[in-house]
Coordinates of C-alpha atoms in Angstrom, one line a residue:
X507 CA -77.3 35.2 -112.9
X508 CA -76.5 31.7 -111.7
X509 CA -79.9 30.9 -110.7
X510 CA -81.4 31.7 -113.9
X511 CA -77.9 29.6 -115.9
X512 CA -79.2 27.0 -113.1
X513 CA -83.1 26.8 -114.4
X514 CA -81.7 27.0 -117.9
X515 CA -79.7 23.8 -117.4
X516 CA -82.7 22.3 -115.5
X517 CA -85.2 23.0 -118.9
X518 CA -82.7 21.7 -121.1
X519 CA -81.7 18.0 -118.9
X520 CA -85.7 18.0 -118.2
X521 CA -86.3 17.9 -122.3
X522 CA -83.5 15.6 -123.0
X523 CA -85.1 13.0 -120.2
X524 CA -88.8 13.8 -122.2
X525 CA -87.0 13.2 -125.8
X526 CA -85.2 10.2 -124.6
X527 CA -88.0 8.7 -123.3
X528 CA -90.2 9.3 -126.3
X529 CA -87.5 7.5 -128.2
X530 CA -87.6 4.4 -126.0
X531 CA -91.2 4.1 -126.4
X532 CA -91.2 5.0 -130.1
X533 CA -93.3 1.6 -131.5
X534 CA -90.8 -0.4 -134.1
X535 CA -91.2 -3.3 -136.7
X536 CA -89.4 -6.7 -136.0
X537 CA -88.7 -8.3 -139.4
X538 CA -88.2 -11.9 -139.9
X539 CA -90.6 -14.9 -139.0
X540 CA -92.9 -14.9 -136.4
X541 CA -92.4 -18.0 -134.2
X542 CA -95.5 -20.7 -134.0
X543 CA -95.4 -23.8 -132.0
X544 CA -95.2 -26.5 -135.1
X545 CA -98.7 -27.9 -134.7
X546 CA -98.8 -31.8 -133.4
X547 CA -98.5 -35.0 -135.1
X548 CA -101.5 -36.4 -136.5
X549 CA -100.8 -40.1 -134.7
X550 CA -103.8 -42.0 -133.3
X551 CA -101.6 -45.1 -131.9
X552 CA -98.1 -46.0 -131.6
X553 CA -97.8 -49.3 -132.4
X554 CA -99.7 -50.7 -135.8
X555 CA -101.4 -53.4 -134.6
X556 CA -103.6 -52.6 -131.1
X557 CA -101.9 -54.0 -128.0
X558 CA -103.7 -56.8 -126.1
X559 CA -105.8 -55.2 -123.1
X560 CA -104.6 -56.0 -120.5
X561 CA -101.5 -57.8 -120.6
X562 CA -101.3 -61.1 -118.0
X563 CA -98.4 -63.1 -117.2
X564 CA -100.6 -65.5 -115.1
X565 CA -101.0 -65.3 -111.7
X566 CA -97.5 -66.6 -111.2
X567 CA -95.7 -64.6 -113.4
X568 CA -96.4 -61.2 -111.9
X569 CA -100.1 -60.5 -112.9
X570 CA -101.9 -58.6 -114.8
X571 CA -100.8 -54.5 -116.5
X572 CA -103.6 -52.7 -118.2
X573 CA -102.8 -49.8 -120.2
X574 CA -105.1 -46.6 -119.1
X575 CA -105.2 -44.3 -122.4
X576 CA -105.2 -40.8 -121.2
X577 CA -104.5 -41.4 -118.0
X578 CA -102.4 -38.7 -116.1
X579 CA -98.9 -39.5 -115.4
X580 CA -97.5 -38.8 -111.9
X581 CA -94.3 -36.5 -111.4
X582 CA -92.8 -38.8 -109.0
X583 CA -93.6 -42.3 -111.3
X584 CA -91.1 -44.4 -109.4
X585 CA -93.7 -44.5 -106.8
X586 CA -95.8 -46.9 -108.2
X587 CA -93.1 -49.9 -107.4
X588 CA -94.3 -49.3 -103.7
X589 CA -90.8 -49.5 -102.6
X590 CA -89.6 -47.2 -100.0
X591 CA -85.7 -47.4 -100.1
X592 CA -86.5 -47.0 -103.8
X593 CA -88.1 -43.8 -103.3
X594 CA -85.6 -42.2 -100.8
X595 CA -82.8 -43.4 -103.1
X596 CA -84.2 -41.4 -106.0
X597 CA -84.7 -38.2 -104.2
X598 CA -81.5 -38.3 -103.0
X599 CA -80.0 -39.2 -106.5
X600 CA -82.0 -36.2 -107.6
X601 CA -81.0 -33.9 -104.7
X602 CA -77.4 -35.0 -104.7
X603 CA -76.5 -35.5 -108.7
X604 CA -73.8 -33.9 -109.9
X605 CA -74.9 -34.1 -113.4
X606 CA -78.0 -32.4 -112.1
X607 CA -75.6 -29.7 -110.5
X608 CA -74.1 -29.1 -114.0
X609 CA -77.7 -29.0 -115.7
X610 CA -78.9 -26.3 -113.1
X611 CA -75.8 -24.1 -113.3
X612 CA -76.4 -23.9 -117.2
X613 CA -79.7 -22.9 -116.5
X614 CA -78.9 -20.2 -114.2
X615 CA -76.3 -19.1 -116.9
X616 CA -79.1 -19.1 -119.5
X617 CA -81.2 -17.0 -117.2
X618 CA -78.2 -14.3 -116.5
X619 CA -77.6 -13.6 -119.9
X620 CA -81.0 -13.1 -120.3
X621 CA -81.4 -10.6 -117.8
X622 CA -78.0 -9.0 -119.1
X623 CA -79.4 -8.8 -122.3
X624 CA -82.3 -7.1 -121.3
X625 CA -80.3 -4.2 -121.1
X626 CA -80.2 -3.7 -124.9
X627 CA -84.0 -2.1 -124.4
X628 CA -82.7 0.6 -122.3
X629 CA -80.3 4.0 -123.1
X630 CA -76.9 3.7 -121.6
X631 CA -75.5 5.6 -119.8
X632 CA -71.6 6.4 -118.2
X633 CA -70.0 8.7 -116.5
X634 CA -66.2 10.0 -117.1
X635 CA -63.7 11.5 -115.0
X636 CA -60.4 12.9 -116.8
X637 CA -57.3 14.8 -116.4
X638 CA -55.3 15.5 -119.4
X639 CA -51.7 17.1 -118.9
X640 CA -51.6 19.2 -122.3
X641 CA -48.6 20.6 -124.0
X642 CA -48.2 21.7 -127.2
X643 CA -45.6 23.7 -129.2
X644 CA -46.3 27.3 -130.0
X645 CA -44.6 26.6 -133.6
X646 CA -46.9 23.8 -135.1
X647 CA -49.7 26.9 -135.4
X648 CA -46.6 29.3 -136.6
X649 CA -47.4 31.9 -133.6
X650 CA -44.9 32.5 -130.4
X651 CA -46.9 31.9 -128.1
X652 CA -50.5 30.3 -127.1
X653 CA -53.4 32.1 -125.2
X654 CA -52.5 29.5 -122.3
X655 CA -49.5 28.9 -120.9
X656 CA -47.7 25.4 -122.0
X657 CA -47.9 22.5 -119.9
X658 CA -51.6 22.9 -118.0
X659 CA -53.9 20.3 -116.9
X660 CA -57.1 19.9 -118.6
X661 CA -60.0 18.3 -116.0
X662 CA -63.1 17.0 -117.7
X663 CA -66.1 15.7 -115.7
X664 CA -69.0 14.3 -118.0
X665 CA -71.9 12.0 -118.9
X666 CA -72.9 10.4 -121.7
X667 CA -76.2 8.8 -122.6
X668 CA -76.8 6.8 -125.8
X669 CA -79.8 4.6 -127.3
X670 CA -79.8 2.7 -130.8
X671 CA -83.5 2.7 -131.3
X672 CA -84.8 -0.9 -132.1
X673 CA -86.7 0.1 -135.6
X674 CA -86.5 -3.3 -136.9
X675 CA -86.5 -5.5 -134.0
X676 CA -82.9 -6.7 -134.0
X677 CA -82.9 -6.5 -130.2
X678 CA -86.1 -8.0 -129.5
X679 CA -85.0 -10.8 -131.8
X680 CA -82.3 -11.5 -129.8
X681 CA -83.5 -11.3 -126.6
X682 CA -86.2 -14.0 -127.9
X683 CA -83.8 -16.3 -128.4
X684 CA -81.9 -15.7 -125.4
X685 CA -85.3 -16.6 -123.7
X686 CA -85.6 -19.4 -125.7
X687 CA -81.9 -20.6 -124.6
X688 CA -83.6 -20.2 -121.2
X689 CA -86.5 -22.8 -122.0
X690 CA -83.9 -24.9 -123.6
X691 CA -82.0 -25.0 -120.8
X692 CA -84.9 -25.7 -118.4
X693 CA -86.2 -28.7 -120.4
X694 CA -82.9 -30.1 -120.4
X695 CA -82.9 -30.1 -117.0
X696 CA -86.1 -31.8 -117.0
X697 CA -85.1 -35.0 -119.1
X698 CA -81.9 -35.0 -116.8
X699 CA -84.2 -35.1 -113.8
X700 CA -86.1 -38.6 -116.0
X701 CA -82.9 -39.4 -116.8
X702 CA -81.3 -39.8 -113.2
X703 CA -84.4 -41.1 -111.7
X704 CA -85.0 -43.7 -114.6
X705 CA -81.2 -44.8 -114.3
X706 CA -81.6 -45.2 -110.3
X707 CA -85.0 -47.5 -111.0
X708 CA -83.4 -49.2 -113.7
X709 CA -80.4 -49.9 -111.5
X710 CA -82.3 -51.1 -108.3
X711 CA -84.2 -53.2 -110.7
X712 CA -81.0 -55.1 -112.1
X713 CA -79.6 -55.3 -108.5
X714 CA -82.8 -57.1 -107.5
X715 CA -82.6 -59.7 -110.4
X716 CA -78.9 -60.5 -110.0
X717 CA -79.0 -61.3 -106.3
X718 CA -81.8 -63.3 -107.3
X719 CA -79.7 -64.7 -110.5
X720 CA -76.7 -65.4 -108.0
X721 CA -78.7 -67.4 -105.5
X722 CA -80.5 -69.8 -107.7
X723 CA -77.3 -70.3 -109.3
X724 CA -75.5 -71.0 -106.0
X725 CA -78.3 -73.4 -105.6
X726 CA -77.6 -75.0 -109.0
X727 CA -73.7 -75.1 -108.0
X728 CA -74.6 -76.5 -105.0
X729 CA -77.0 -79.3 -106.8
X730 CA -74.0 -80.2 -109.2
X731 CA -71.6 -80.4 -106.9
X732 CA -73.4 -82.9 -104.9
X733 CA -74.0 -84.9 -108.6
X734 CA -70.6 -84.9 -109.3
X735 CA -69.7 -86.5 -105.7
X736 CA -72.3 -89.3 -106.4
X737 CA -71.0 -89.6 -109.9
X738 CA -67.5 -90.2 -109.0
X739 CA -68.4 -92.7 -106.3
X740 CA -70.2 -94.4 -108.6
X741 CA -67.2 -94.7 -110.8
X742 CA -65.1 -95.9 -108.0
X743 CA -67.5 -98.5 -107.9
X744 CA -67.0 -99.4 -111.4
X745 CA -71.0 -98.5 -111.6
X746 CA -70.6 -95.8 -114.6
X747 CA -67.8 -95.2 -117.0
X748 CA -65.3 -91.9 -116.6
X749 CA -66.8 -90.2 -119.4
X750 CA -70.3 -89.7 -117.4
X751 CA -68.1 -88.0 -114.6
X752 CA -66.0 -85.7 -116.8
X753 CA -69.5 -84.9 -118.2
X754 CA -70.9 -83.7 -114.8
X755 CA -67.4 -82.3 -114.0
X756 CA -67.7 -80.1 -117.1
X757 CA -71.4 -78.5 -116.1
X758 CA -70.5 -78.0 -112.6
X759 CA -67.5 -75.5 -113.6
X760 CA -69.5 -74.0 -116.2
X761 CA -72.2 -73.6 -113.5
X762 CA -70.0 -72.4 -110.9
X763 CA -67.8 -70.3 -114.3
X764 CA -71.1 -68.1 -114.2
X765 CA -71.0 -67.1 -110.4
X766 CA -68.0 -64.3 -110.8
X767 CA -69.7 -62.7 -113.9
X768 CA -72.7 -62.4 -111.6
X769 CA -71.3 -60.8 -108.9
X770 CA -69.0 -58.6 -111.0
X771 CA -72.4 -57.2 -112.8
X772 CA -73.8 -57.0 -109.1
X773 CA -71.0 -55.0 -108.2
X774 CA -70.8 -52.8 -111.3
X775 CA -74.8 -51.9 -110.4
X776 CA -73.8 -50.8 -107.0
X777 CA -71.2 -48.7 -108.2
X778 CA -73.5 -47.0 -110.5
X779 CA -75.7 -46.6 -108.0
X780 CA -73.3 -44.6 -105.9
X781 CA -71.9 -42.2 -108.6
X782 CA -75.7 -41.4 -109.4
X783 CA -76.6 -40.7 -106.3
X784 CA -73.1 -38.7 -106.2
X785 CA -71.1 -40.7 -103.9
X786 CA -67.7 -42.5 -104.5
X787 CA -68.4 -46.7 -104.8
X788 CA -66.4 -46.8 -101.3
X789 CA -68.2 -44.3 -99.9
X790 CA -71.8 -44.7 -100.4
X791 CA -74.1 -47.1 -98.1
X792 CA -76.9 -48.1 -100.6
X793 CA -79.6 -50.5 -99.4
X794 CA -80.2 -54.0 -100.7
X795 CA -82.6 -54.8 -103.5
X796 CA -84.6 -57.5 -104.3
X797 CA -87.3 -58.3 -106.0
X798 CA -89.7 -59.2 -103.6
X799 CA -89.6 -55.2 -102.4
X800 CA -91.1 -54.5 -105.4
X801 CA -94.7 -54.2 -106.5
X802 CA -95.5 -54.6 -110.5
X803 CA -97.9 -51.8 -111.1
X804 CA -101.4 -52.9 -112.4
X805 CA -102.3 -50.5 -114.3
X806 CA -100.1 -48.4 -116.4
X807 CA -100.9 -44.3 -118.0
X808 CA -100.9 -44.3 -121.7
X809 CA -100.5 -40.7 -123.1
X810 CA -102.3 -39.9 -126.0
X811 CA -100.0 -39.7 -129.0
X812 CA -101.3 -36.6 -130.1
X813 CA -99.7 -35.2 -126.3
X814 CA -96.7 -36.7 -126.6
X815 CA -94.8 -33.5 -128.5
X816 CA -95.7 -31.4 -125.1
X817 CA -94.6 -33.6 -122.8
X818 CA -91.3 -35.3 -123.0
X819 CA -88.8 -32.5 -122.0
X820 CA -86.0 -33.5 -125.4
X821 CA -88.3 -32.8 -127.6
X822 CA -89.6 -29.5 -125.7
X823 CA -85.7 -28.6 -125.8
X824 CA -85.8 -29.5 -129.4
X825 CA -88.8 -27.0 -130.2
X826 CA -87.0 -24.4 -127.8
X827 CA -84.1 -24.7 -130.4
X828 CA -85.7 -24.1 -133.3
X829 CA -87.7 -20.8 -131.7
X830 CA -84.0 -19.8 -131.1
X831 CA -83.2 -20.2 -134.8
X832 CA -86.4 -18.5 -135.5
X833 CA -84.9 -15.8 -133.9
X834 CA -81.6 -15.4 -135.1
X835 CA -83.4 -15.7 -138.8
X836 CA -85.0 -12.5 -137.4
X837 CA -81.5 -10.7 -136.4
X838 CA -79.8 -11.0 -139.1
X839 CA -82.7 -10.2 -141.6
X840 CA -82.7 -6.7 -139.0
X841 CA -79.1 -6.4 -140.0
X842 CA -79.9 -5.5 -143.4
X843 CA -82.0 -2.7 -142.2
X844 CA -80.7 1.0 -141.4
X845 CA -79.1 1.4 -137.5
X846 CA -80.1 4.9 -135.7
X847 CA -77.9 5.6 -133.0
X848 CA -78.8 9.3 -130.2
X849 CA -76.2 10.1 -128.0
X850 CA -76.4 13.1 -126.0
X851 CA -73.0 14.3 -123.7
X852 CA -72.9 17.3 -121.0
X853 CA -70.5 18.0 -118.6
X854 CA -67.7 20.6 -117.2
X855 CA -64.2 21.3 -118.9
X856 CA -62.0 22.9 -116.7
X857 CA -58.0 23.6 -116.2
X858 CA -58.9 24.4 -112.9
X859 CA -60.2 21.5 -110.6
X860 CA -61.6 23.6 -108.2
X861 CA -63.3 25.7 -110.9
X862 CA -65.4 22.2 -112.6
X863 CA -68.6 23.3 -111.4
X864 CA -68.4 27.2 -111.8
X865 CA -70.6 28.6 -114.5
X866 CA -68.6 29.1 -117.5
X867 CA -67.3 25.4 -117.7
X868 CA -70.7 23.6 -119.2
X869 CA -71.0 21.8 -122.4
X870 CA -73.5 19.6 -123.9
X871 CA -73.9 17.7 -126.8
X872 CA -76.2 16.2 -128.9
X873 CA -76.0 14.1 -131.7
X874 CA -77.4 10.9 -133.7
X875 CA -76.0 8.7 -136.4
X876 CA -77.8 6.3 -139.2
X877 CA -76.1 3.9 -140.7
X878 CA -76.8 1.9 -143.0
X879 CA -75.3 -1.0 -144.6
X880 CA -74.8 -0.5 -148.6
X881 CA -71.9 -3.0 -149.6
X882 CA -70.7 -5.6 -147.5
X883 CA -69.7 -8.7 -149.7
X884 CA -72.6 -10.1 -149.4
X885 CA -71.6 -11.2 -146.2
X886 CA -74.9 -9.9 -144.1
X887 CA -77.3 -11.7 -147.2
X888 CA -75.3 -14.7 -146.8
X889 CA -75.6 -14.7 -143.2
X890 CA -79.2 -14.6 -143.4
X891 CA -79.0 -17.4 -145.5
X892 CA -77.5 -19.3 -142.9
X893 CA -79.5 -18.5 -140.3
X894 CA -82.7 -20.0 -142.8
X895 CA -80.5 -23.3 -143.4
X896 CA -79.5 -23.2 -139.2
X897 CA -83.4 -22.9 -139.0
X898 CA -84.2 -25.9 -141.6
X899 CA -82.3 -27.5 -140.0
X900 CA -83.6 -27.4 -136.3
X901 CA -86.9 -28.1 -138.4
X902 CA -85.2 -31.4 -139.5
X903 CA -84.1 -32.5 -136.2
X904 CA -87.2 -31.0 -134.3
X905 CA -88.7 -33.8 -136.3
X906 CA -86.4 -36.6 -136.2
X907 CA -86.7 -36.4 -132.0
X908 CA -90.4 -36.4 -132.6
X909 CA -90.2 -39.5 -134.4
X910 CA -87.8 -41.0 -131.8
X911 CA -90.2 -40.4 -129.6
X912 CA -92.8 -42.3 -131.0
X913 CA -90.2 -45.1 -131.9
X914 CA -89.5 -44.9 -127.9
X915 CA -93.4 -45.4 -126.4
X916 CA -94.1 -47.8 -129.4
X917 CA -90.6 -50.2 -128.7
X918 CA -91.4 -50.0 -125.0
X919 CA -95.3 -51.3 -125.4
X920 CA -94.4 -54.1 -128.0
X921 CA -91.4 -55.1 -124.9
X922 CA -94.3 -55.0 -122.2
X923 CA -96.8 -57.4 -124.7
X924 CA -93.8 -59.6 -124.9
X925 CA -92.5 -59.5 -121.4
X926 CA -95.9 -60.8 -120.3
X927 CA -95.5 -63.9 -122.8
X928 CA -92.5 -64.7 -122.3
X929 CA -92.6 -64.5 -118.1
X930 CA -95.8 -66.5 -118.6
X931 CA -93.8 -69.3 -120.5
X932 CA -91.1 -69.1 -118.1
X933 CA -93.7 -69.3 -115.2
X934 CA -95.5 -72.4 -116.8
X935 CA -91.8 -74.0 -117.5
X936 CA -91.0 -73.2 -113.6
X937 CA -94.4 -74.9 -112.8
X938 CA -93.9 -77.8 -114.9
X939 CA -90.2 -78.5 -113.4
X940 CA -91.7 -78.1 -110.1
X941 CA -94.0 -81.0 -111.0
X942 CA -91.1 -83.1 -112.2
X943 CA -89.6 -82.5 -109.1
X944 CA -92.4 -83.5 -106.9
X945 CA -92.6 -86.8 -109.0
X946 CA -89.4 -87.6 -108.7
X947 CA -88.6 -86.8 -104.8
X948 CA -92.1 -89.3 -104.4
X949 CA -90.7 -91.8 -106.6
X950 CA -87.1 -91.5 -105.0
X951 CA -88.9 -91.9 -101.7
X952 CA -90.3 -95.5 -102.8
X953 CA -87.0 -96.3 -104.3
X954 CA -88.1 -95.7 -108.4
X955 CA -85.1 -94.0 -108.8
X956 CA -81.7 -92.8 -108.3
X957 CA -80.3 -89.7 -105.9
X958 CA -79.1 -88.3 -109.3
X959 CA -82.3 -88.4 -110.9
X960 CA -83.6 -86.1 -108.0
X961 CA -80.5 -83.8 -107.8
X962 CA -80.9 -83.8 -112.1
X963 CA -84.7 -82.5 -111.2
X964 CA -83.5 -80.1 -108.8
X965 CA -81.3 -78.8 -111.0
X966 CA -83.9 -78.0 -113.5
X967 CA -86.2 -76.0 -112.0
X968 CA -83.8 -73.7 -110.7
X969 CA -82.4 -73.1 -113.9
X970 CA -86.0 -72.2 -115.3
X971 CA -86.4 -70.5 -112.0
X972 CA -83.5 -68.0 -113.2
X973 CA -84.6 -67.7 -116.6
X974 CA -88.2 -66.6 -114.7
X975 CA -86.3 -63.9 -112.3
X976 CA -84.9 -62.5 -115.5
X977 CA -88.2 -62.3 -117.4
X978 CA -89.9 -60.9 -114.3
X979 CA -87.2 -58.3 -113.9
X980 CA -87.5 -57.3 -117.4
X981 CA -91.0 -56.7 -117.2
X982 CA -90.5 -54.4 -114.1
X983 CA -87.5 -52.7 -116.3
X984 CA -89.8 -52.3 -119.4
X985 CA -92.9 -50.8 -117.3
X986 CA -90.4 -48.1 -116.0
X987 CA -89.0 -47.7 -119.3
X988 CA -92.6 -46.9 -120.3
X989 CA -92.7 -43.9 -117.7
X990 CA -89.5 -42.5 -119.2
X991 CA -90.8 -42.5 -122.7
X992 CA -93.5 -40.9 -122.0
X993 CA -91.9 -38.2 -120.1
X994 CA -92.3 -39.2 -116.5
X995 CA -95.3 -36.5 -115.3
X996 CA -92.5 -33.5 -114.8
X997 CA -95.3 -30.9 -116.1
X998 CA -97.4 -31.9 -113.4
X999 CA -95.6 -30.6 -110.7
X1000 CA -95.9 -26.7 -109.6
X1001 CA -93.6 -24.8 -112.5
X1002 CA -93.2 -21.0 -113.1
X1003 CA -94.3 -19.8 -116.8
X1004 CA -91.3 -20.5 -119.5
X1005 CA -89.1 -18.0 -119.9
X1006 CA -90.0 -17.3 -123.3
X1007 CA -93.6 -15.6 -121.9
X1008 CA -92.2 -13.1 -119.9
X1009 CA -89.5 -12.2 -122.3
X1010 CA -90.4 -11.9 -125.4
X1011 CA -91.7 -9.2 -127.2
X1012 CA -95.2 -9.3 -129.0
X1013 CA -95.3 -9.3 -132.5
X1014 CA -96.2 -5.7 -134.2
X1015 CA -96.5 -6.5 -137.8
X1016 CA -97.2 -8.6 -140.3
X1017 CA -94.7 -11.5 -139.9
X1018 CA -93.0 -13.4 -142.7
X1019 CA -93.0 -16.6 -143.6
X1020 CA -90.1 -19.3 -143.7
X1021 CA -90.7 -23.1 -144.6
X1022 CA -92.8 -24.8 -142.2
X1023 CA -90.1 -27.1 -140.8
X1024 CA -85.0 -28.6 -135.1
X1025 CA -81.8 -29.7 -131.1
X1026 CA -81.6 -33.3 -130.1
X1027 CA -81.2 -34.0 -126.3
X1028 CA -80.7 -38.0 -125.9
X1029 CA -84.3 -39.4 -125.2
X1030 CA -84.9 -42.0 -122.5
X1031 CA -84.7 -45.2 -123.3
X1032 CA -84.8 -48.5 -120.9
X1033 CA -83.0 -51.4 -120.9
X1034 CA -83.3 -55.3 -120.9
X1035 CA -82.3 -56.7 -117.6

């Protein structure tokens, strides 16, 4: 008898695991819009007037930069400076960062809930283990006594499996946009990679021009200095009035006034430095930069315009936002639709503990429930309607980042056209005061003219000399900037697939249409030295 109860039992769990099954692969509908990647700017340039080819600051003003349209940007850009301690002190900024840390742990978060969500596809199933102490009073069922005698213990050991079948693609709506979370999340941790590494370039490159800065100006402090001795000899000697020394007394303190400001900005960089690379200021040891270990590139990439949208990683977060609002659009128009829940529950009941798996102590059951929503306040239909404006609006700022984006690449090539002119004025001004001087030392030689004449001449072409290491470091600043705004090469390196291809489902109707129309991660932007 308990062989045959045994089969029985077998027949009936072997067509619950067939019926389940068949449920789970029962084909649904997803309502709501079908997600399409917003189709690219129709931009043939980014600045209105075309840019001079090539640039040229003159041979003494840091050569020539072409722009190469179309050509391919490298992952690790800094490179082109041909600066080793530059390179070693990005990978460790990039290796050691704690904002990356933080980026990265939000990505692996994104990626968890993900997988946990995944679990929405599958029936559940749990198993429970019970002991009930039962008493109840004879009287409440008017009798004297019960068929079992008052207290006893009632053991239940059971399972129970349950599925909400997906009809209308609520769960496959929300596990698209927890896999759109998940590209969100690794593009953000792209533009914080261009982010670090553009802040560590831009940072070596303002070291480099304000050592530069503070020795020319030491030099011009020195030059005054000795001025303002000759002057008030001269004045001793009754050879120039007072005024002409409080004169040269006055720029040799505003000279030397500029020295701490210097240094303080020198010090400020190196501090930066050392948090980027996550260090404490007192801790790090960060090599020296100057300008002379750096290389100006020749020839600088130029993305096509019509590529920008796919490469700089804020504005791929800002299109992985609004797929996510595509999706929830798609949830909560599911909500609206009927919910069909199957639940099926077997298992022993016994007062006896020894007894729970004796024959005589089974029970199943099976069930299922619809339900579907009929009056709620309008709250679901309203939350749909938010979910359309949450989409509009990830539309709106999908587009706004594109624009930025343009604004970014077309403000960097304008600064480049301009860096080159202006270093190439401050080049021919540095040449033409070196002239002076040359002239003047020959004619102080023969006796034309006075020591202060000479130390006047000296003093002027290392003040144009400083106004050149500042033009020449913004031109290095500006070509990096470029890099940044045009996303820095991260998609060149070896990537897995985004999230959002191995996740999400494929569409299996007819989708529905919203407005054509998104998320705004800060873009990269440079800075003037």
């Amino acid at each position: 008898m308990r062989p045959m109860l045994a089969a029985r039992r077998m027949r009936r769990r072997s067509a619950a695991a067939v019926l389940v099954a068949a449920l789970v692969s029962l084909p649904g509908c997803t309502v709501g819009p079908e997600y399409h990647t917003p189709e690219g700017p129709m931009v043939s340039r980014y600045t209105p007037e075309p840019l001079p080819q090539p640039t040229d600051a003159g041979a003494a003003g840091g050569g020539t930069q072409a722009f190469v349209e179309g050509g391919a940007l490298p992952a690790e850009w800094w490179t082109v400076f041909e600066c080793p301690a530059l390179d070693a002190l990005v990978r460790q900024a990039l290796t050691d960062s704690p904002t990356l840390a933080g980026a990265q742990a939000k990505l692996q978060r994104a990626r968890e809930d993900l997988e946990s969500g995944k679990g929405v596809r599958l029936p559940q199933a749990d198993l429970r283990v019970s002991a009930t102490r039962v008493n109840i009073d004879p009287q409440s069922f008017d009798v004297d006594r019960l068929p079992i005698d008052m207290p006893f213990t009632l053991y239940d050991v059971s399972a129970r499996v349950s599925y909400t079948l997906d009809l209308f693609g609520r769960n496959r709506r929300e596990l698209e946009g927890l896999a759109a979370v998940v590209d969100y999340q690794r593009f953000q941790l792209e533009a914080a990679r261009l982010t670090i590494a553009g802040n560590v370039v831009t940072a070596a490159i303002r070291e480099a021009s304000l050592r530069q800065q503070i020795d020319r100006t030491r030099e011009v402090v020195d030059l005054e200095e000795k001025m303002l001795a000759i002057a008030e000899r001269r004045e001793r000697l009754g050879a120039i009035p007072r005024i002409e020394v409080a004169a040269q007394r006055s720029e040799t303190a505003e000279s030397r006034a500029a020295l701490p400001d210097l240094e303080r900005r020198l010090a400020g960089t190196r501090n930066r430095l050392a948090v980027l690379l996550g260090r404490a200021p007192g801790e790090a040891s960060l090599p020296e930069f100057h300008l002379d270990d750096l290389k100006l590139p020749a020839e600088l990439p130029l993305s096509l315009p019509s590529e920008l949208a796919r490469q700089r990683p804020d504005i791929m977060a800002a299109e992985a936002l609004l797929h996510e609002a595509s999706a929830r659009v798609g949830a909560a128009t599911a909500d609206l639709y009927p919910h069909i829940t199957l639940s099926a529950t077997g298992g022993s009941l016994s007062t006896i503990f020894s007894n729970l798996l004796s024959s005589g102590t089974w029970f199943s059951l099976l069930g299922g429930t619809l339900m579907q929503p009929i009056f709620h306040g309008g709250e679901l239909r309203a939350e749909k309607r938010a979910a359309v404006a949450a989409f509009d609006e990830a539309g709106a700022t999908y587009r706004e980042v594109l624009l930025t984006g343009f604004q970014d690449v077309a403000d960097v090539l304008v600064a480049l056209d301009a860096d080159a002119k202006r270093l190439r004025d401050r080049s021919e001004s540095a040449a033409a005061a070196k002239t002076i001087l040359d002239v003047t030392s020959q004619r102080y030689e023969s006796g034309g003219v006075s020591h202060i004449e000479l130390l006047e001449a000296q003093r002027r072409l290392q003040r144009t000399r400083i106004e050149e290491t500042r033009a020449l470091a913004d031109r290095y600043a500006d070509s990096a900037a470029l890099f940044q705004a045009l996303g820095g090469g991260w998609w060149t390196a070896e990537q897995g697939a985004p999230a959002s291809e191995q996740a999400t489902p494929a569409p299996d109707h007819a989708p529905e249409t919203l407005p054509p129309t998104a998320p705004q991660p800060s873009p990269p932007s440079g800075g003037r030295l």
